[in-house]
Amino acid sequence: MLLGVIADDFTGASDIANTIAKGLPGQGGLRTVQYLGVPSTTADPEVEAGVIALKSRSIAPEDAVHQSLRALEWLLNQGCSQVVFKYCSTFDSTPEGNIGPVGEALAEALGVKGVVACPAFPGAGRTVYQGHLFVRDKLLNESGLENHPLNPMTDADIRRWLGRQIESGVGHVGIDTVYKGPAAIASALDDAAKEQHTLVIVDAITDDDLVRIGEAVADHRLVTGGSGIAIGLPANFIARSLAKGEGSATMGVEGPEAILAGSCSGATRQQVDIHRRNHPTLAIDVAGVMDGKIAPAELTSFLLANQGRAPLVYSSGAPDEVQAIQARFGREKVAAALDNLFANTARELVTAGIRRLVVAGGETSGAVVSALDLGALRIGSEIDPGVPVLLSKGDEPVALALKSGNFGAPDFFAKALERLAGR
């Protein structure tokens, strides 16, 4: 294994796995597998990139550090010469959050400083300019992410945000340096290391900027960022004849289908609105869930009764609705109850024969795949930027699409089901 990734949630893991498997146009990527948690056995020797999906974004920092260090140990034992710590392209993290502590712990374990921190993903509208994170044409804290139910982002200055989480100062490499090319970027990172900056925010506005950054860190043992930071990394291994470069394979499975949406993002709510115009949908009564009146069997029954019609169940609500429910029952209790509901529903669906499953929302996806325990997942073709087809192994494989809340085109759900069938 050449390249290892530690991802702090499951949708983010499939996002960066897709980036690595796809690689640059005309060059191809690496043979990539996504693991659900830290594996207990060694990797297949043909795997060139291993992506470990953790559910560590919103847990206690000390627990996130512990899990990430375990993942690092496994990846190093597989022979990885470079490791990426992948977090959300919208930096979903409270001031007491995990990005800084995990990044520092990994850097200390590897004995490095001057480590890139770049959440930019231009293909999904996330860019970093002068240390500030934008979502398309809006600052992060004006993009709707300030209303995130678990990790509200109220400051677009990610240098300042990250500085609240770590003890060492946060460095910055501006876009003017990035434009000068890989050598200038590498020199700036070396200077940051000499100044004892462990993590360094690096500006990126386009994919070309990310390619330059990727070339600059070819010899770095640790890189951190969103999935975009991996755009140029496979090319480094291909250039050194350590990998041949392969494209993402088209694969899928026919069979019954279901869609579960737990994200409350604006993009997911729009996708739900569009899908329910022509397909059966069921809105989850969250208060009923909290009162014990809604069980997985009700959701499963609806989805199975509407086979062949792309049925969807969702808990997605507008920010004011979400805030009212959280105020009534408690944010953590609501999140845990919905995670359990979706997890148990997914388990019942697969047991009943569902073979194509689309899941929206990072926390929801984490709960679902943890419950299904499907093992290593193969990476297929891209559905929309950042969302690939995932296929489990075995005699009865399950095809999955794990969508971060803000990802995907308006018609994502119907399109995803087609792609999961290999069409």
XYZ file of C-alpha atoms in Angstrom:
423
model
C 0.000 0.000 0.000
C 1.360 3.377 -1.058
C -1.097 5.942 0.228
C -3.208 5.785 3.366
C -6.148 7.953 4.379
C -7.755 8.497 7.773
C -11.215 10.013 7.234
C -13.296 11.412 10.072
C -16.621 10.254 8.642
C -17.973 7.760 6.130
C -19.182 10.083 3.380
C -15.862 11.906 3.511
C -14.059 8.590 3.167
C -15.932 7.657 -0.007
C -15.415 11.213 -1.269
C -11.613 11.054 -1.040
C -11.536 7.406 -2.145
C -13.292 8.541 -5.307
C -10.708 11.310 -5.819
C -7.771 8.916 -5.427
C -9.252 6.195 -7.610
C -10.069 8.688 -10.360
C -6.753 10.572 -10.352
C -5.897 13.224 -12.924
C -7.391 13.107 -16.444
C -5.233 11.045 -18.736
C -3.169 9.598 -15.880
C -5.626 7.591 -13.810
C -5.516 6.939 -10.102
C -4.634 4.254 -7.595
C -6.343 0.935 -6.852
C -8.379 2.064 -3.871
C -10.374 0.296 -1.162
C -12.470 1.865 1.583
C -12.410 0.205 4.995
C -15.154 0.708 7.559
C -13.117 1.268 10.694
C -9.602 0.035 11.361
C -9.196 -3.417 9.753
C -8.200 -6.381 11.880
C -6.346 -8.102 9.037
C -3.690 -7.053 6.544
C -4.668 -5.446 3.247
C -4.800 -7.248 -0.073
C -1.347 -6.753 -1.617
C -2.907 -5.304 -4.782
C -4.421 -2.345 -2.894
C -2.437 0.830 -3.628
C -4.515 3.233 -1.517
C -6.430 2.376 1.625
C -9.067 4.725 3.048
C -10.100 4.085 6.655
C -13.518 5.524 7.456
C -13.928 6.511 11.095
C -16.969 8.058 12.757
C -14.841 10.513 14.724
C -15.955 13.965 13.593
C -18.302 14.728 16.464
C -16.969 12.571 19.300
C -14.733 13.683 22.183
C -11.321 14.899 20.917
C -9.380 12.374 23.000
C -11.432 9.533 21.491
C -10.924 10.887 17.974
C -7.172 11.072 18.573
C -7.065 7.506 19.895
C -8.987 6.099 16.909
C -6.905 8.074 14.424
C -3.617 6.895 15.904
C -4.830 3.292 15.680
C -5.662 3.885 12.015
C -2.227 5.439 11.456
C -0.477 2.430 12.986
C -2.366 0.032 10.697
C -1.638 2.095 7.582
C 2.065 2.331 8.375
C 2.148 -1.426 8.910
C 0.752 -1.842 5.372
C 3.720 0.103 3.997
C 2.167 3.550 3.389
C 4.774 6.224 2.767
C 2.227 9.040 2.902
C -0.888 9.515 5.034
C -3.771 11.935 4.540
C -6.030 13.060 7.377
C -9.289 13.850 5.613
C -11.919 16.152 7.127
C -14.910 17.960 5.700
C -14.505 20.555 2.952
C -16.693 22.821 5.089
C -14.487 22.204 8.142
C -17.379 20.876 10.240
C -15.902 21.285 13.697
C -16.675 23.277 16.828
C -13.952 25.364 18.554
C -13.553 22.370 20.879
C -13.514 20.006 17.900
C -11.235 17.340 16.570
C -9.486 18.588 13.446
C -6.704 20.364 15.304
C -6.082 17.734 18.008
C -6.066 14.851 15.520
C -3.836 16.735 13.083
C -1.354 17.571 15.839
C -1.356 14.011 17.195
C -0.696 12.484 13.768
C 2.074 15.010 13.086
C 3.708 14.277 16.421
C 3.526 10.522 15.810
C 5.220 10.995 12.432
C 7.682 13.596 13.699
C 6.708 16.303 11.215
C 5.758 19.986 11.154
C 4.749 22.375 8.379
C 1.807 20.093 7.490
C -0.659 21.268 4.838
C -4.196 21.952 6.028
C -6.428 22.672 3.030
C -10.156 21.845 2.994
C -10.662 23.262 -0.522
C -12.750 21.254 -2.997
C -13.406 23.571 -5.981
C -15.493 20.944 -7.774
C -18.068 21.264 -4.992
C -17.685 25.032 -4.635
C -15.333 25.041 -1.603
C -12.342 27.344 -1.933
C -9.794 28.872 0.449
C -8.600 32.429 -0.074
C -6.441 34.386 2.394
C -7.142 31.703 4.948
C -10.915 32.102 4.648
C -13.181 29.261 3.537
C -15.852 29.999 0.951
C -18.840 27.947 -0.184
C -19.236 29.139 -3.757
C -19.630 32.908 -3.497
C -20.378 33.057 0.227
C -18.182 33.016 3.280
C -18.565 29.771 5.204
C -20.396 31.450 8.077
C -22.928 32.978 5.647
C -23.508 29.848 3.563
C -26.050 28.078 5.765
C -23.364 26.051 7.551
C -23.752 28.404 10.495
C -26.998 26.465 11.094
C -25.412 22.997 11.067
C -27.238 20.992 13.774
C -24.052 19.449 15.218
C -21.107 21.588 14.104
C -22.271 25.140 13.338
C -19.565 27.044 11.460
C -19.745 30.664 12.626
C -16.316 31.852 11.447
C -14.894 31.610 7.913
C -11.330 32.381 9.061
C -10.121 28.820 9.453
C -6.721 29.963 10.714
C -8.511 31.506 13.664
C -10.877 28.540 14.004
C -8.040 26.016 13.963
C -6.038 28.201 16.348
C -8.725 27.634 18.975
C -8.144 23.893 18.802
C -4.353 23.567 18.947
C -1.497 24.864 21.056
C 1.011 25.576 18.296
C 0.408 28.546 16.002
C -1.273 28.064 12.640
C 0.743 28.967 9.542
C -0.558 30.262 6.215
C 0.561 29.958 2.599
C -1.284 32.507 0.486
C -2.566 32.162 -3.031
C 0.248 34.301 -4.469
C 2.758 31.689 -3.295
C 0.595 28.856 -4.599
C 0.553 30.492 -8.048
C 4.353 30.455 -8.092
C 4.320 26.670 -8.167
C 5.322 23.579 -6.203
C 8.840 24.722 -5.323
C 7.569 27.963 -3.789
C 4.878 26.103 -1.846
C 7.394 23.562 -0.528
C 9.741 26.361 0.540
C 6.929 28.161 2.375
C 5.972 24.954 4.194
C 9.616 24.432 5.202
C 9.673 27.975 6.604
C 6.489 27.281 8.567
C 8.064 24.137 10.004
C 11.103 26.127 11.135
C 8.714 28.510 12.885
C 7.270 25.451 14.696
C 3.878 25.670 12.997
C 2.467 22.144 12.951
C -0.491 22.884 10.662
C -0.445 25.377 7.794
C -3.543 26.652 5.991
C -2.808 26.696 2.258
C -5.017 28.702 -0.119
C -6.571 26.963 -3.131
C -9.166 28.316 -5.543
C -8.961 25.872 -8.471
C -8.088 22.235 -9.067
C -4.839 23.441 -10.633
C -3.915 24.974 -7.275
C -4.509 21.609 -5.612
C -2.361 19.854 -8.210
C 0.474 22.284 -7.433
C 0.073 21.625 -3.722
C 0.037 17.884 -4.358
C 3.311 18.062 -6.239
C 4.830 20.220 -3.493
C 4.072 17.604 -0.815
C 5.227 14.538 -2.779
C 7.744 13.710 -0.042
C 5.630 14.767 2.940
C 4.620 11.976 5.264
C 1.420 13.743 6.354
C -1.110 15.905 4.519
C -4.476 17.121 5.843
C -7.526 18.562 4.150
C -10.726 17.879 2.269
C -10.913 15.346 -0.521
C -9.582 17.885 -2.998
C -6.141 17.771 -1.394
C -5.716 14.274 -2.870
C -6.278 15.326 -6.493
C -2.577 15.470 -7.310
C -1.265 12.772 -4.979
C -1.693 9.660 -7.205
C 0.383 11.357 -9.918
C 3.385 11.444 -7.575
C 3.368 7.659 -7.240
C 2.709 7.153 -10.964
C 5.607 9.468 -11.875
C 7.934 7.335 -9.747
C 6.671 4.137 -11.447
C 5.280 2.892 -8.132
C 1.788 2.683 -9.659
C 0.538 2.301 -13.228
C -2.540 4.497 -12.966
C -6.028 3.088 -13.391
C -9.428 4.689 -13.866
C -12.503 4.100 -11.730
C -14.390 0.973 -12.748
C -18.059 0.960 -13.733
C -19.812 -1.511 -11.483
C -23.102 -2.005 -9.723
C -25.792 -4.482 -8.804
C -29.402 -4.902 -9.840
C -32.000 -5.352 -7.144
C -34.457 -3.636 -4.794
C -33.690 -0.055 -3.800
C -34.172 2.432 -0.951
C -33.140 5.971 -0.049
C -32.497 7.223 3.499
C -31.943 10.964 4.049
C -30.870 12.250 7.451
C -29.136 15.455 6.407
C -30.736 18.838 7.056
C -28.535 20.741 4.602
C -30.085 23.020 2.019
C -28.832 20.821 -0.822
C -30.391 17.663 0.618
C -33.692 19.400 1.351
C -33.828 20.549 -2.285
C -33.035 17.021 -3.479
C -35.832 15.645 -1.298
C -38.297 18.227 -2.635
C -37.447 17.341 -6.231
C -37.530 13.584 -5.665
C -40.912 13.535 -3.969
C -42.582 15.110 -6.990
C -42.428 11.777 -8.828
C -41.573 9.179 -6.193
C -43.100 7.931 -2.945
C -41.625 9.654 0.113
C -42.185 9.451 3.838
C -41.284 12.261 6.227
C -40.142 11.008 9.630
C -41.955 12.509 12.595
C -38.906 13.280 14.753
C -41.019 14.076 17.801
C -42.677 10.690 17.334
C -39.248 9.052 17.231
C -38.284 10.762 20.487
C -41.566 9.705 22.101
C -41.033 6.090 21.015
C -43.958 6.091 18.579
C -41.893 5.620 15.392
C -39.906 2.399 14.937
C -37.725 1.023 12.116
C -40.483 -1.384 11.093
C -42.671 1.523 9.945
C -39.941 2.887 7.667
C -39.004 -0.565 6.380
C -42.625 -1.406 5.581
C -43.040 1.789 3.558
C -39.829 1.278 1.586
C -40.494 -2.382 0.813
C -44.104 -1.659 -0.197
C -42.885 0.811 -2.817
C -40.210 -1.248 -4.521
C -39.408 -0.261 -8.083
C -40.495 3.354 -7.449
C -37.316 4.724 -5.812
C -38.885 5.237 -2.360
C -37.382 7.715 0.085
C -37.709 8.281 3.835
C -36.240 11.432 5.333
C -35.818 13.374 8.550
C -34.499 16.489 6.794
C -36.043 19.684 8.144
C -35.605 23.437 7.863
C -33.222 25.076 10.388
C -36.049 26.480 12.536
C -37.738 23.077 12.712
C -34.478 21.381 13.680
C -33.735 23.967 16.353
C -37.203 23.570 17.858
C -36.841 19.791 18.102
C -33.354 20.098 19.576
C -34.542 22.637 22.136
C -37.333 20.289 23.185
C -35.414 17.019 23.419
C -31.700 17.938 23.394
C -29.355 18.012 20.390
C -27.317 14.920 21.267
C -30.396 12.850 22.130
C -32.105 13.729 18.850
C -28.996 12.906 16.835
C -28.507 9.572 18.612
C -32.154 8.578 18.224
C -32.157 9.307 14.473
C -28.834 7.529 13.967
C -30.241 4.442 15.688
C -33.455 4.632 13.670
C -31.644 4.804 10.334
C -29.107 2.162 11.346
C -31.727 -0.365 12.381
C -33.862 0.425 9.332
C -30.903 -0.186 7.017
C -30.167 -3.494 8.717
C -33.778 -4.624 8.264
C -33.789 -3.496 4.632
C -30.671 -5.446 3.667
C -31.970 -8.506 5.506
C -35.180 -8.166 3.475
C -33.229 -8.093 0.203
C -32.476 -4.429 -0.530
C -29.367 -4.326 -2.727
C -29.155 -0.644 -3.736
C -29.041 1.848 -0.895
C -28.563 5.629 -1.083
C -27.823 7.459 2.167
C -27.665 11.253 2.611
C -25.810 12.839 5.526
C -22.431 12.150 7.085
C -23.674 11.097 10.522
C -26.512 9.078 8.996
C -24.124 7.310 6.623
C -21.800 6.492 9.493
C -24.610 4.956 11.482
C -25.858 2.947 8.501
C -22.567 1.454 7.367
C -21.554 0.677 10.952
C -24.792 -1.247 11.386
C -24.398 -3.114 8.095
C -20.762 -4.096 8.756
C -20.062 -4.764 5.079
C -16.277 -4.893 5.336
C -14.016 -3.425 2.662
C -15.792 -1.574 -0.146
C -14.633 -1.347 -3.743
C -14.694 2.100 -5.361
C -16.674 2.462 -8.573
C -17.529 5.311 -10.911
C -18.453 8.803 -9.765
C -22.151 9.681 -9.450
C -21.634 13.384 -8.758
C -18.475 15.194 -7.582
C -17.344 13.593 -4.353
C -19.803 10.671 -4.406
C -18.774 7.339 -5.971
C -20.509 3.996 -6.253
C -19.398 1.703 -3.420
C -19.763 -2.064 -3.704
C -19.394 -4.656 -0.981
C -17.905 -8.072 -1.607
C -19.562 -11.468 -1.218
C -22.253 -13.517 -2.929
C -24.953 -10.906 -2.290
C -23.177 -7.568 -2.708
C -24.775 -4.293 -1.677
C -24.227 -1.156 -3.762
C -24.070 2.055 -1.740
C -23.988 5.786 -2.344
C -22.988 7.753 0.768
C -23.661 11.442 0.181
C -22.427 14.282 2.329
C -25.339 16.614 3.050
C -24.274 19.444 0.765
C -23.135 17.277 -2.163
C -24.950 16.176 -5.272
C -26.998 17.665 -8.092
C -30.722 18.399 -7.568
C -31.683 15.073 -9.193
C -29.092 13.123 -7.223
C -31.322 10.454 -5.674
C -32.810 9.060 -8.897
C -29.466 9.317 -10.672
C -27.672 7.507 -7.850
C -30.023 4.532 -7.990
C -29.318 4.168 -11.718
C -25.570 4.319 -11.194
C -25.777 1.777 -8.363
C -27.289 -0.622 -10.895
C -24.281 -0.075 -13.173
C -26.261 2.045 -15.617
